[in-house]
Amino acid sequence: MERVPVLKIGDILLVSIQIDMEDQVALQLQEDLAERIVATGVHGVIIDISALDIVDSFVGRTLATIASVSRVLDAETVVVGMRPAVAITLVELGLSLPGIRTALNVELGIAMLGSREDDGEPEDDEPDPVVVTES
Amino acid sequence: MTAEPLMRMRLRVEQDIFVVRQLGREVARTVGLESQDQTRMATALSEVGRVLLSLGRPAEVTFTVEAIGVPTLHVAMTHPARGEESRLAGQLQQVGRLVDTMEVDNGESGTVVRMARRLPAGAPRLTPERMDEIHAELARHVPGTPLDELAVQNQQLISALDEVRAQRDDLARLNAELEETNRGVMALYNQLSQELEETNRGVVALYAELDEKSAQLAAASEAKSRFLANVSHELRAPVTAIIGLGRLLTDSGSDELTTEQRRQVDLIRGSATDLLTLVNGLLDLAKAEAGRIEPTWSEVDLKAVFGQLRGTLRPLATRPEVDFTVEEPGLPTLRSDEVLLAQVLRNLLTNALKFTEAGSVRLSVRRIDDDAEFVVADTGYGIPPELQERIFEEFYQVPGSKPVSGKGTGLGLPYARRLAGILGGALRVDSTPGEGSTFTLRLPLAS
């Protein structure tokens, strides 16, 4: 089975999803990521989904779970590079991605995580810009 | 909705959801939906697929494109479960927002989820040619899940392996059998060769022996012929002298002899004449055997020959009980040697007359195919079957047989057979003891 690579860059784990994930791959990624966070002790995770053009409820839920697990392990998750079509579809589908922060690209995502470290408790101050709530 | 389905696939396991959404996106792209709608269609498929799969049992997905009126992509997902439409409708409410229309109803084969999305105005027109293109493009996508493919391939591989194994076993068994047969054949071959070799040696030895024997025989025969020729010749002169002197003694011009003396001289002459006959016979036979007799071929007038035989042999047939008959020849002429032929027949007739006490002695000739067949039949003592060949040996006489008149030398028949051979024919005898004998001489009509 294919695996999504997890790269460590400084204090951040970078996950770039380049394929349409099967459910098993998504679940595997969730496990891998948790393990790497514990092993490396990083405080930030960036998930790049710019190559992903289908995000259905399962993938959305998986991303949310990853974010929650990471937070429990003291790491902030930022999902970057979501395509407009994906965003629209998510909204139409009525899916919210609770607890997930988003940025337009990797660069902005890194900046966002950097600012969090500077600020100490950024999640309270910065409201999630793309969080979708159940409509 | 009656149009030919673009694509069909079955939804069985979780992985199929992944495949069906990829396929859905591909179908949407191919028929001309925009990127956003491709994503919507794919996501909607994924969502509906998950809901249907959670009901258990496989679902059927069919993609159809409607070219008449407003071009529209239809997707129908059929699940065999019934009576689920209201619950499904509730669960899929949100999904309905991704497509233009969405209905859940109870179809013939179970619950059907129908979704439709209109194609944008800018999409390529769905002409029949375009439809063909779409079909061709989609056909390149592997139908079924990779897992199915793998399973099928695995199955094929396993059966192929089994077959190969079975064939190998068969081959091994066959080989073993062949080897055994080979060993058997080799053993047999060796044995046969040995036996053959042995037999060969025996045959070679036998041949050598035979060669030796035949050489000895030839030498012996040669010596005998030479002996007979020489001795006969040396014998003839004195015998002729005795006969001549005897005739002189009884000649009227010589001194008168007493009656007793005359009788003794006559006996001397008679014995000498007999001896001369014997010596002449021996000489003739020796000549024939030595191959010194050359036939003089000519047209033989059989009527004349038979006439002569009748005349010369009549005096011998002195007994009134014996009817001596020389029939009219059944054919006029024959190419042969007149002297030799007459000799043979005379010998046969003389022989017959000698051993026939009563009844008849007949000579006849007739044509059989390309041969002339002379038959000398008598009603004499006959010859036992086991002796019928021996009578053709020199000096052989059937034991116990007594000539009625005169006496035999045992040379007549051997000589006759020799001559028959020289004339290119054959002489044989058929006989029943007590009833008579039939000598048959067969000669070719043309030399």
Coordinates of C-alpha atoms in Angstrom, one line a residue:
Chain A
M1 CA 0.0 0.0 0.0
E2 CA 1.2 3.5 -0.7
R3 CA 2.2 5.7 2.1
V4 CA 2.2 9.4 2.3
P5 CA 5.7 10.7 3.3
V6 CA 6.2 12.8 6.4
L7 CA 9.1 15.2 6.3
K8 CA 10.7 17.0 9.3
I9 CA 11.7 20.5 8.6
G10 CA 13.1 22.2 11.7
D11 CA 10.3 22.2 14.3
I12 CA 7.6 21.3 11.7
L13 CA 6.4 18.0 10.1
L14 CA 5.5 18.6 6.5
V15 CA 3.0 16.2 4.9
S16 CA 2.4 16.6 1.2
I17 CA -0.5 14.5 -0.1
Q18 CA 0.1 14.1 -3.8
I19 CA -2.5 11.4 -4.5
D20 CA -6.1 10.8 -4.1
M21 CA -5.9 8.8 -0.9
E22 CA -7.7 5.5 -0.3
D23 CA -9.3 5.3 3.1
Q24 CA -6.6 2.9 4.3
V25 CA -3.9 5.4 3.2
A26 CA -5.6 8.2 5.1
L27 CA -5.9 6.1 8.3
Q28 CA -2.2 5.0 7.9
L29 CA -1.2 8.7 7.6
Q30 CA -3.1 9.5 10.8
E31 CA -1.1 6.8 12.6
D32 CA 2.3 7.7 11.0
L33 CA 1.9 11.3 11.8
A34 CA 1.0 10.7 15.5
E35 CA 4.1 8.5 15.9
R36 CA 6.3 11.0 14.2
I37 CA 5.1 13.9 16.4
V38 CA 5.9 11.8 19.5
A39 CA 9.2 10.7 18.1
T40 CA 10.4 14.2 17.0
G41 CA 8.6 16.4 19.5
V42 CA 7.7 19.0 16.9
H43 CA 5.1 21.6 17.6
G44 CA 3.7 22.1 14.1
V45 CA 2.3 20.0 11.3
I46 CA 1.6 21.3 7.8
I47 CA -0.6 19.1 5.6
D48 CA -0.4 20.2 1.9
I49 CA -3.5 19.1 0.0
S50 CA -2.8 21.2 -3.1
A51 CA -2.7 18.0 -5.3
L52 CA -5.9 16.7 -3.8
D53 CA -9.1 17.3 -5.8
I54 CA -11.5 15.2 -4.0
V55 CA -12.1 15.6 -0.3
D56 CA -15.2 13.7 0.8
S57 CA -16.6 13.4 4.2
F58 CA -14.2 10.6 5.2
V59 CA -11.1 12.5 4.2
G60 CA -12.5 15.6 5.8
R61 CA -13.1 13.7 9.0
T62 CA -9.7 12.2 8.9
L63 CA -8.1 15.6 8.6
A64 CA -10.1 16.8 11.5
T65 CA -9.0 13.8 13.6
I66 CA -5.4 14.3 12.7
A67 CA -5.7 17.9 13.9
S68 CA -7.3 16.9 17.1
V69 CA -4.7 14.2 17.8
S70 CA -1.9 16.5 17.0
R71 CA -3.2 19.1 19.3
V72 CA -3.4 16.6 22.1
L73 CA 0.2 15.8 21.4
D74 CA 1.1 19.5 21.6
A75 CA 1.4 20.2 17.9
E76 CA -0.6 22.6 15.8
T77 CA -2.0 21.5 12.4
V78 CA -2.3 23.7 9.4
V79 CA -3.9 22.5 6.2
V80 CA -2.6 24.4 3.3
G81 CA -3.2 24.6 -0.5
M82 CA -6.8 23.6 -0.6
R83 CA -8.2 24.0 -4.1
P84 CA -11.1 26.3 -4.6
A85 CA -13.2 23.5 -6.1
V86 CA -12.6 21.4 -3.0
A87 CA -13.4 24.2 -0.7
I88 CA -16.7 24.9 -2.5
T89 CA -17.6 21.2 -2.5
L90 CA -16.9 21.0 1.2
V91 CA -19.1 23.9 1.9
E92 CA -21.9 22.6 -0.3
L93 CA -21.6 19.3 1.3
G94 CA -22.0 21.0 4.7
L95 CA -18.8 19.7 6.1
S96 CA -17.0 21.7 8.7
L97 CA -13.4 20.9 9.5
P98 CA -13.4 21.6 13.2
G99 CA -10.1 22.5 14.8
I100 CA -8.3 22.8 11.6
R101 CA -6.5 25.9 10.7
T102 CA -5.8 26.6 7.0
A103 CA -3.4 28.7 5.0
L104 CA -3.2 29.3 1.3
N105 CA 0.2 27.7 0.8
V106 CA 3.1 26.1 2.7
E107 CA 5.0 29.4 3.1
L108 CA 2.0 31.0 4.8
G109 CA 1.4 27.9 6.8
I110 CA 5.0 28.0 8.2
A111 CA 4.6 31.7 9.0
M112 CA 1.4 30.9 10.8
L113 CA 3.0 28.3 12.9
G114 CA 6.0 30.6 13.6
S115 CA 3.7 33.3 14.8
R116 CA 2.0 30.8 17.1
E117 CA 5.3 30.0 18.8
D118 CA 6.1 33.6 19.2
D119 CA 2.6 34.4 20.6
G120 CA 2.5 31.5 22.9
E121 CA -1.3 30.8 22.6
P122 CA -2.2 31.7 19.1
E123 CA -5.2 29.5 18.6
D124 CA -7.3 31.6 20.9
D125 CA -6.4 34.9 19.4
E126 CA -6.6 34.0 15.7
P127 CA -10.0 32.8 14.6
D128 CA -9.8 30.0 12.0
P129 CA -10.4 31.8 8.7
V130 CA -11.7 28.9 6.7
V131 CA -13.4 26.8 9.4
V132 CA -16.7 25.7 8.1
T133 CA -19.5 25.1 10.4
E134 CA -22.5 23.0 9.9
S135 CA -25.0 24.9 7.9
Chain B
M1 CA -32.0 7.9 -19.8
T2 CA -32.4 5.1 -22.4
A3 CA -29.0 5.9 -23.8
E4 CA -26.2 3.3 -23.7
P5 CA -24.4 3.4 -20.4
L6 CA -21.0 5.0 -20.6
M7 CA -19.6 2.9 -17.8
R8 CA -20.6 0.4 -15.2
M9 CA -18.9 -0.9 -12.2
R10 CA -19.7 -2.7 -9.0
L11 CA -19.2 -1.4 -5.5
R12 CA -18.2 -4.1 -3.2
V13 CA -15.5 -3.1 -0.8
E14 CA -14.1 0.2 0.6
Q15 CA -11.5 0.4 -2.0
D16 CA -14.1 0.5 -4.7
I17 CA -15.2 3.9 -3.3
F18 CA -11.8 5.2 -4.2
V19 CA -12.0 3.6 -7.6
V20 CA -15.6 4.8 -8.3
R21 CA -14.8 8.4 -7.4
Q22 CA -11.7 8.4 -9.6
L23 CA -13.8 6.9 -12.4
G24 CA -16.6 9.4 -11.8
R25 CA -14.2 12.3 -12.1
E26 CA -12.8 10.8 -15.3
V27 CA -16.3 10.4 -16.7
A28 CA -17.2 13.9 -15.7
R29 CA -14.0 15.3 -17.3
T30 CA -14.5 13.3 -20.5
V31 CA -18.1 14.3 -21.1
G32 CA -17.1 18.0 -20.6
L33 CA -18.0 19.0 -17.1
E34 CA -16.0 21.8 -15.6
S35 CA -13.3 21.2 -13.0
Q36 CA -15.5 22.3 -10.2
D37 CA -18.3 20.0 -11.3
Q38 CA -15.8 17.1 -11.7
T39 CA -14.9 17.5 -8.1
R40 CA -18.6 17.8 -7.1
M41 CA -19.5 14.7 -9.0
A42 CA -16.6 12.7 -7.6
T43 CA -17.3 13.8 -4.1
A44 CA -21.0 13.0 -4.4
L45 CA -20.2 9.5 -5.7
S46 CA -17.8 9.0 -2.8
E47 CA -20.5 10.0 -0.3
V48 CA -23.3 8.0 -1.8
G49 CA -21.0 5.1 -2.2
R50 CA -20.1 5.1 1.5
V51 CA -23.7 5.3 2.5
L52 CA -24.7 2.4 0.2
L53 CA -21.7 0.3 1.2
S54 CA -22.6 0.7 4.9
L55 CA -25.9 -1.1 4.1
G56 CA -23.8 -4.2 3.2
R57 CA -24.1 -6.1 -0.2
P58 CA -22.6 -4.7 -3.4
A59 CA -24.1 -1.8 -5.3
E60 CA -24.1 -1.2 -9.0
V61 CA -23.0 2.1 -10.4
T62 CA -24.0 3.1 -14.0
F63 CA -22.9 6.3 -15.8
T64 CA -25.1 7.5 -18.6
V65 CA -25.0 10.6 -20.7
E66 CA -28.1 12.1 -22.2
A67 CA -27.4 13.8 -25.5
I68 CA -30.9 14.8 -26.5
G69 CA -32.3 18.2 -25.2
V70 CA -30.0 19.5 -22.5
P71 CA -27.0 17.3 -22.4
T72 CA -26.8 15.8 -18.9
L73 CA -24.6 13.3 -17.1
H74 CA -26.7 10.8 -15.2
V75 CA -25.4 8.5 -12.5
A76 CA -27.5 5.7 -11.1
M77 CA -26.4 3.7 -8.1
T78 CA -28.5 0.7 -7.4
H79 CA -28.5 -1.2 -4.2
P80 CA -30.5 -4.5 -3.8
A81 CA -31.8 -3.4 -0.4
R82 CA -35.5 -2.3 -0.5
G83 CA -37.5 0.1 1.6
E84 CA -34.5 2.2 2.5
E85 CA -35.3 5.2 0.2
S86 CA -36.7 7.5 2.9
R87 CA -33.8 6.9 5.3
L88 CA -31.3 7.3 2.4
A89 CA -33.0 10.5 1.2
G90 CA -32.4 11.9 4.7
Q91 CA -28.8 10.9 4.8
L92 CA -28.0 12.1 1.4
Q93 CA -29.8 15.5 1.6
Q94 CA -26.5 17.3 1.7
V95 CA -25.0 15.4 -1.2
G96 CA -28.0 16.5 -3.3
R97 CA -26.6 20.0 -3.2
L98 CA -23.5 18.9 -5.2
V99 CA -25.6 17.9 -8.2
D100 CA -28.5 19.4 -10.2
T101 CA -31.0 16.7 -9.3
M102 CA -31.0 13.8 -7.0
E103 CA -33.7 11.3 -6.3
V104 CA -33.9 8.1 -4.3
D105 CA -36.6 5.7 -5.4
N106 CA -37.5 2.1 -5.4
G107 CA -36.6 0.5 -8.7
E108 CA -37.1 -2.9 -10.0
S109 CA -33.8 -4.2 -8.7
G110 CA -33.8 -2.4 -5.4
T111 CA -33.1 1.1 -4.1
V112 CA -31.8 3.4 -6.8
V113 CA -30.0 6.7 -6.2
R114 CA -30.2 8.8 -9.3
M115 CA -28.1 11.9 -9.7
A116 CA -27.8 14.2 -12.7
R117 CA -25.6 17.1 -13.7
R118 CA -26.2 19.2 -16.8
L119 CA -23.2 19.7 -19.0
P120 CA -22.1 23.3 -19.4
A121 CA -23.0 25.2 -22.6
G122 CA -19.4 25.3 -23.6
A123 CA -18.9 21.5 -23.5
P124 CA -18.2 19.7 -26.8
R125 CA -21.5 18.7 -28.5
L126 CA -22.4 15.1 -27.9
T127 CA -22.4 14.0 -31.6
P128 CA -22.3 10.2 -32.3
E129 CA -18.6 10.7 -33.2
R130 CA -17.9 12.4 -29.9
M131 CA -19.8 9.6 -28.1
D132 CA -17.5 7.1 -29.8
E133 CA -14.5 9.1 -28.6
I134 CA -15.8 9.2 -25.1
H135 CA -16.4 5.5 -25.1
A136 CA -12.9 4.8 -26.4
E137 CA -11.3 7.1 -23.8
L138 CA -13.1 5.5 -20.9
A139 CA -12.4 2.0 -22.2
R140 CA -8.7 2.7 -21.5
H141 CA -9.5 2.9 -17.8
V142 CA -9.3 -0.5 -16.2
P143 CA -12.7 -1.8 -15.3
G144 CA -13.0 -3.4 -11.9
T145 CA -10.8 -2.8 -8.9
P146 CA -7.1 -3.6 -9.0
L147 CA -7.8 -6.1 -6.2
D148 CA -10.2 -7.9 -8.4
E149 CA -7.7 -8.0 -11.2
L150 CA -5.1 -9.2 -8.8
A151 CA -7.4 -11.9 -7.5
V152 CA -8.2 -13.1 -11.0
Q153 CA -4.6 -13.0 -12.0
N154 CA -3.7 -14.9 -8.9
Q155 CA -6.3 -17.5 -9.6
Q156 CA -5.0 -17.9 -13.1
L157 CA -1.5 -18.2 -11.9
I158 CA -2.3 -20.8 -9.4
S159 CA -4.2 -22.9 -11.9
A160 CA -1.4 -22.5 -14.4
L161 CA 1.1 -23.6 -11.7
D162 CA -1.1 -26.6 -10.8
E163 CA -1.3 -27.5 -14.4
V164 CA 2.5 -27.2 -14.8
R165 CA 3.0 -29.3 -11.7
A166 CA 0.6 -32.0 -13.0
Q167 CA 2.4 -32.0 -16.4
R168 CA 5.7 -32.2 -14.7
D169 CA 4.5 -35.2 -12.6
D170 CA 3.2 -36.8 -15.7
L171 CA 6.4 -36.3 -17.5
A172 CA 8.4 -37.7 -14.7
R173 CA 6.2 -40.8 -14.6
L174 CA 6.4 -41.2 -18.3
N175 CA 10.2 -40.8 -18.2
A176 CA 10.5 -43.5 -15.5
E177 CA 8.3 -45.8 -17.6
L178 CA 10.3 -45.1 -20.7
E179 CA 13.6 -45.7 -18.9
E180 CA 12.3 -49.0 -17.6
T181 CA 11.1 -50.0 -21.1
N182 CA 14.5 -48.9 -22.4
R183 CA 16.3 -51.1 -20.0
G184 CA 14.1 -54.0 -21.0
V185 CA 14.7 -53.3 -24.7
M186 CA 18.4 -53.1 -24.1
A187 CA 18.5 -56.4 -22.2
L188 CA 16.4 -58.1 -24.9
Y189 CA 18.6 -56.6 -27.6
N190 CA 21.8 -57.8 -25.9
Q191 CA 20.3 -61.2 -25.5
L192 CA 19.2 -61.3 -29.1
S193 CA 22.5 -60.1 -30.3
Q194 CA 24.3 -62.8 -28.4
E195 CA 22.0 -65.5 -29.7
L196 CA 22.3 -64.2 -33.2
E197 CA 26.0 -64.1 -33.0
E198 CA 26.0 -67.7 -31.7
T199 CA 23.7 -68.8 -34.5
N200 CA 25.8 -66.9 -37.0
R201 CA 28.9 -68.7 -35.9
G202 CA 27.0 -72.0 -36.2
V203 CA 25.8 -71.1 -39.7
V204 CA 29.3 -70.1 -40.8
A205 CA 30.7 -73.4 -39.5
L206 CA 27.9 -75.2 -41.2
Y207 CA 28.6 -73.4 -44.5
A208 CA 32.2 -74.3 -44.3
E209 CA 31.3 -77.9 -43.7
L210 CA 28.9 -77.9 -46.6
D211 CA 31.4 -76.3 -48.9
E212 CA 33.9 -79.0 -47.9
K213 CA 31.3 -81.7 -48.4
S214 CA 30.2 -80.4 -51.8
A215 CA 33.8 -80.2 -52.9
Q216 CA 34.3 -83.8 -51.8
L217 CA 31.1 -84.9 -53.6
A218 CA 32.1 -83.1 -56.8
A219 CA 35.5 -84.8 -56.7
A220 CA 33.9 -88.2 -56.0
S221 CA 31.4 -87.8 -58.8
E222 CA 34.1 -86.8 -61.2
A223 CA 36.2 -89.7 -60.2
K224 CA 33.3 -92.1 -60.6
S225 CA 32.5 -90.8 -64.1
R226 CA 36.1 -91.0 -65.1
F227 CA 36.4 -94.5 -63.7
L228 CA 33.2 -95.6 -65.5
A229 CA 34.3 -94.1 -68.8
N230 CA 37.7 -95.6 -68.7
V231 CA 36.8 -99.0 -67.4
S232 CA 33.8 -99.4 -69.7
H233 CA 36.0 -98.5 -72.7
E234 CA 38.7 -100.9 -71.6
L235 CA 36.0 -103.6 -71.0
R236 CA 34.3 -103.2 -74.4
A237 CA 37.3 -104.3 -76.5
P238 CA 37.8 -107.7 -74.8
V239 CA 34.1 -108.4 -74.8
T240 CA 33.8 -107.6 -78.4
A241 CA 36.8 -109.9 -79.0
I242 CA 35.1 -112.7 -77.1
I243 CA 31.9 -112.3 -79.2
G244 CA 33.8 -112.2 -82.4
L245 CA 35.9 -115.3 -81.6
G246 CA 32.8 -117.2 -80.5
R247 CA 31.2 -116.4 -83.8
L248 CA 34.3 -117.6 -85.6
L249 CA 34.2 -120.9 -83.7
T250 CA 30.7 -121.6 -84.7
D251 CA 31.2 -120.3 -88.3
S252 CA 30.5 -122.9 -90.9
G253 CA 33.9 -122.4 -92.4
S254 CA 35.8 -123.5 -89.2
D255 CA 36.4 -126.9 -87.8
E256 CA 33.4 -129.0 -86.9
L257 CA 32.5 -128.8 -83.2
T258 CA 30.8 -131.4 -81.2
T259 CA 27.2 -130.7 -80.2
E260 CA 28.3 -130.2 -76.6
Q261 CA 31.1 -127.8 -77.7
R262 CA 28.7 -125.8 -79.9
R263 CA 26.2 -125.5 -77.0
Q264 CA 29.0 -124.2 -74.7
V265 CA 30.3 -121.7 -77.3
D266 CA 26.7 -120.4 -77.7
L267 CA 26.5 -119.9 -73.9
I268 CA 29.8 -118.0 -74.0
R269 CA 28.5 -115.8 -76.8
G270 CA 25.3 -115.2 -75.0
S271 CA 27.0 -114.2 -71.8
A272 CA 29.5 -112.0 -73.7
T273 CA 26.6 -110.3 -75.5
D274 CA 24.9 -109.6 -72.1
L275 CA 28.2 -108.2 -70.8
L276 CA 28.5 -106.0 -73.8
T277 CA 25.1 -104.6 -73.2
L278 CA 26.0 -103.8 -69.7
V279 CA 29.3 -102.2 -70.6
N280 CA 27.5 -100.2 -73.3
G281 CA 24.9 -99.0 -70.8
L282 CA 27.6 -98.0 -68.3
L283 CA 29.5 -96.2 -71.0
D284 CA 26.4 -94.3 -72.1
L285 CA 25.6 -93.3 -68.6
A286 CA 29.1 -92.2 -67.9
K287 CA 29.1 -90.1 -71.0
A288 CA 25.8 -88.5 -70.0
E289 CA 27.0 -87.8 -66.6
A290 CA 30.2 -86.3 -67.7
G291 CA 28.1 -83.9 -69.9
R292 CA 29.6 -85.2 -73.1
I293 CA 26.2 -85.9 -74.7
E294 CA 25.1 -82.9 -76.9
P295 CA 21.6 -83.2 -78.3
T296 CA 21.2 -82.6 -82.0
W297 CA 18.0 -80.5 -82.2
S298 CA 15.6 -81.1 -85.1
E299 CA 11.9 -81.5 -85.9
V300 CA 11.1 -85.0 -84.7
D301 CA 8.3 -86.7 -86.5
L302 CA 6.6 -88.5 -83.7
K303 CA 4.6 -90.8 -86.0
A304 CA 7.9 -92.2 -87.4
V305 CA 9.5 -92.6 -83.9
F306 CA 6.4 -94.4 -82.6
G307 CA 6.3 -96.6 -85.6
Q308 CA 9.9 -97.6 -85.2
L309 CA 9.4 -98.3 -81.5
R310 CA 6.4 -100.4 -82.2
G311 CA 8.5 -102.4 -84.7
T312 CA 11.6 -102.9 -82.7
L313 CA 9.9 -103.7 -79.4
R314 CA 7.2 -106.0 -80.7
P315 CA 9.6 -109.0 -80.7
L316 CA 10.2 -108.4 -77.0
A317 CA 6.5 -108.5 -76.1
T318 CA 6.4 -112.2 -76.6
R319 CA 3.9 -113.0 -73.9
P320 CA 0.3 -113.3 -75.1
E321 CA -1.1 -112.1 -71.7
V322 CA 0.5 -108.7 -72.2
D323 CA -1.1 -106.3 -74.6
F324 CA 1.6 -104.1 -76.0
T325 CA 0.2 -100.9 -77.5
V326 CA 1.9 -97.9 -79.0
E327 CA -0.9 -95.4 -79.5
E328 CA -1.1 -92.9 -82.4
P329 CA 0.8 -89.7 -81.3
G330 CA -1.5 -86.9 -80.1
L331 CA 0.7 -84.3 -81.7
P332 CA 2.6 -84.6 -85.0
T333 CA 6.0 -83.1 -84.3
L334 CA 8.3 -82.0 -81.6
R335 CA 11.6 -80.2 -81.6
S336 CA 14.0 -82.5 -79.9
D337 CA 16.8 -85.0 -80.5
E338 CA 15.3 -88.0 -82.2
V339 CA 17.9 -90.5 -81.2
L340 CA 17.9 -89.5 -77.5
L341 CA 14.1 -89.3 -77.4
A342 CA 13.8 -92.8 -78.9
Q343 CA 16.4 -94.0 -76.4
V344 CA 14.5 -92.8 -73.5
L345 CA 11.2 -94.2 -74.7
R346 CA 12.8 -97.5 -75.5
N347 CA 14.3 -97.8 -72.1
L348 CA 11.0 -97.0 -70.5
L349 CA 9.1 -99.5 -72.6
T350 CA 11.7 -102.2 -72.2
N351 CA 11.5 -101.7 -68.5
A352 CA 7.8 -101.9 -68.5
L353 CA 7.7 -105.1 -70.6
K354 CA 10.3 -106.7 -68.3
F355 CA 8.2 -106.3 -65.2
T356 CA 4.7 -106.9 -66.5
E357 CA 3.4 -110.4 -66.2
A358 CA -0.1 -109.8 -67.6
G359 CA -2.2 -106.9 -68.6
S360 CA -0.9 -104.1 -70.8
V361 CA 2.0 -101.8 -71.6
R362 CA 0.9 -98.6 -73.4
L363 CA 2.8 -95.6 -74.8
S364 CA 1.0 -92.4 -75.6
V365 CA 1.8 -88.7 -76.1
R366 CA -0.4 -85.6 -75.8
R367 CA 0.1 -81.9 -75.6
I368 CA -0.2 -80.1 -72.3
D369 CA 0.3 -76.4 -72.4
D370 CA 3.7 -75.9 -74.0
D371 CA 4.9 -79.4 -73.2
A372 CA 4.6 -82.8 -74.8
E373 CA 3.8 -85.4 -72.2
F374 CA 4.8 -89.0 -73.0
V375 CA 3.2 -91.6 -70.8
V376 CA 4.4 -95.2 -70.5
A377 CA 1.8 -97.1 -68.4
D378 CA 2.1 -100.7 -67.4
T379 CA 0.2 -103.1 -65.1
G380 CA 3.3 -104.6 -63.6
Y381 CA 4.4 -105.2 -60.0
G382 CA 4.5 -101.6 -59.2
I383 CA 7.0 -99.7 -57.0
P384 CA 6.5 -98.9 -53.3
P385 CA 6.3 -95.1 -52.7
E386 CA 9.5 -95.0 -50.6
L387 CA 11.5 -96.6 -53.4
Q388 CA 10.1 -94.5 -56.3
E389 CA 13.1 -92.2 -56.3
R390 CA 15.7 -94.9 -55.7
I391 CA 14.9 -96.7 -58.9
F392 CA 16.6 -93.8 -60.7
E393 CA 19.9 -94.6 -59.0
E394 CA 22.5 -96.6 -60.8
F395 CA 22.3 -100.4 -60.3
Y396 CA 19.3 -100.1 -58.0
Q397 CA 16.6 -102.7 -58.4
V398 CA 13.5 -103.0 -56.3
P399 CA 14.2 -105.8 -53.9
G400 CA 12.2 -109.0 -54.6
S401 CA 11.2 -107.9 -58.1
K402 CA 11.9 -110.4 -60.7
P403 CA 12.0 -109.6 -64.4
V404 CA 9.4 -111.6 -66.3
S405 CA 11.8 -111.9 -69.2
G406 CA 15.5 -111.1 -69.7
K407 CA 17.3 -109.4 -66.8
G408 CA 17.8 -105.8 -65.7
T409 CA 21.1 -104.0 -65.4
G410 CA 19.8 -101.3 -63.2
L411 CA 21.1 -98.7 -65.6
G412 CA 18.1 -98.1 -67.9
L413 CA 16.1 -95.7 -65.7
P414 CA 19.0 -93.6 -64.5
Y415 CA 20.1 -93.2 -68.1
A416 CA 16.6 -92.3 -69.2
R417 CA 16.3 -89.7 -66.5
R418 CA 19.8 -88.3 -67.5
L419 CA 18.7 -88.0 -71.1
A420 CA 15.3 -86.4 -70.2
G421 CA 17.4 -83.8 -68.4
I422 CA 19.6 -83.2 -71.3
L423 CA 16.5 -82.8 -73.6
G424 CA 15.3 -80.1 -71.2
G425 CA 12.5 -82.1 -69.6
A426 CA 11.8 -84.3 -66.6
L427 CA 11.0 -87.9 -65.9
R428 CA 8.9 -89.0 -63.0
V429 CA 7.0 -92.0 -61.8
D430 CA 3.7 -92.7 -60.3
S431 CA 3.0 -96.2 -59.0
T432 CA 0.8 -98.3 -56.8
P433 CA 2.3 -101.6 -55.8
G434 CA 0.4 -104.6 -57.4
E435 CA -1.4 -102.4 -59.8
G436 CA 1.3 -100.9 -62.1
S437 CA 3.5 -98.0 -62.8
T438 CA 3.2 -94.9 -64.9
F439 CA 6.3 -93.2 -66.2
T440 CA 5.7 -89.6 -67.4
L441 CA 8.2 -87.8 -69.6
R442 CA 7.6 -84.2 -70.1
L443 CA 9.5 -82.3 -72.8
P444 CA 9.2 -78.8 -74.0
L445 CA 7.7 -78.4 -77.5
A446 CA 10.4 -76.0 -78.6
S447 CA 14.0 -76.5 -77.5

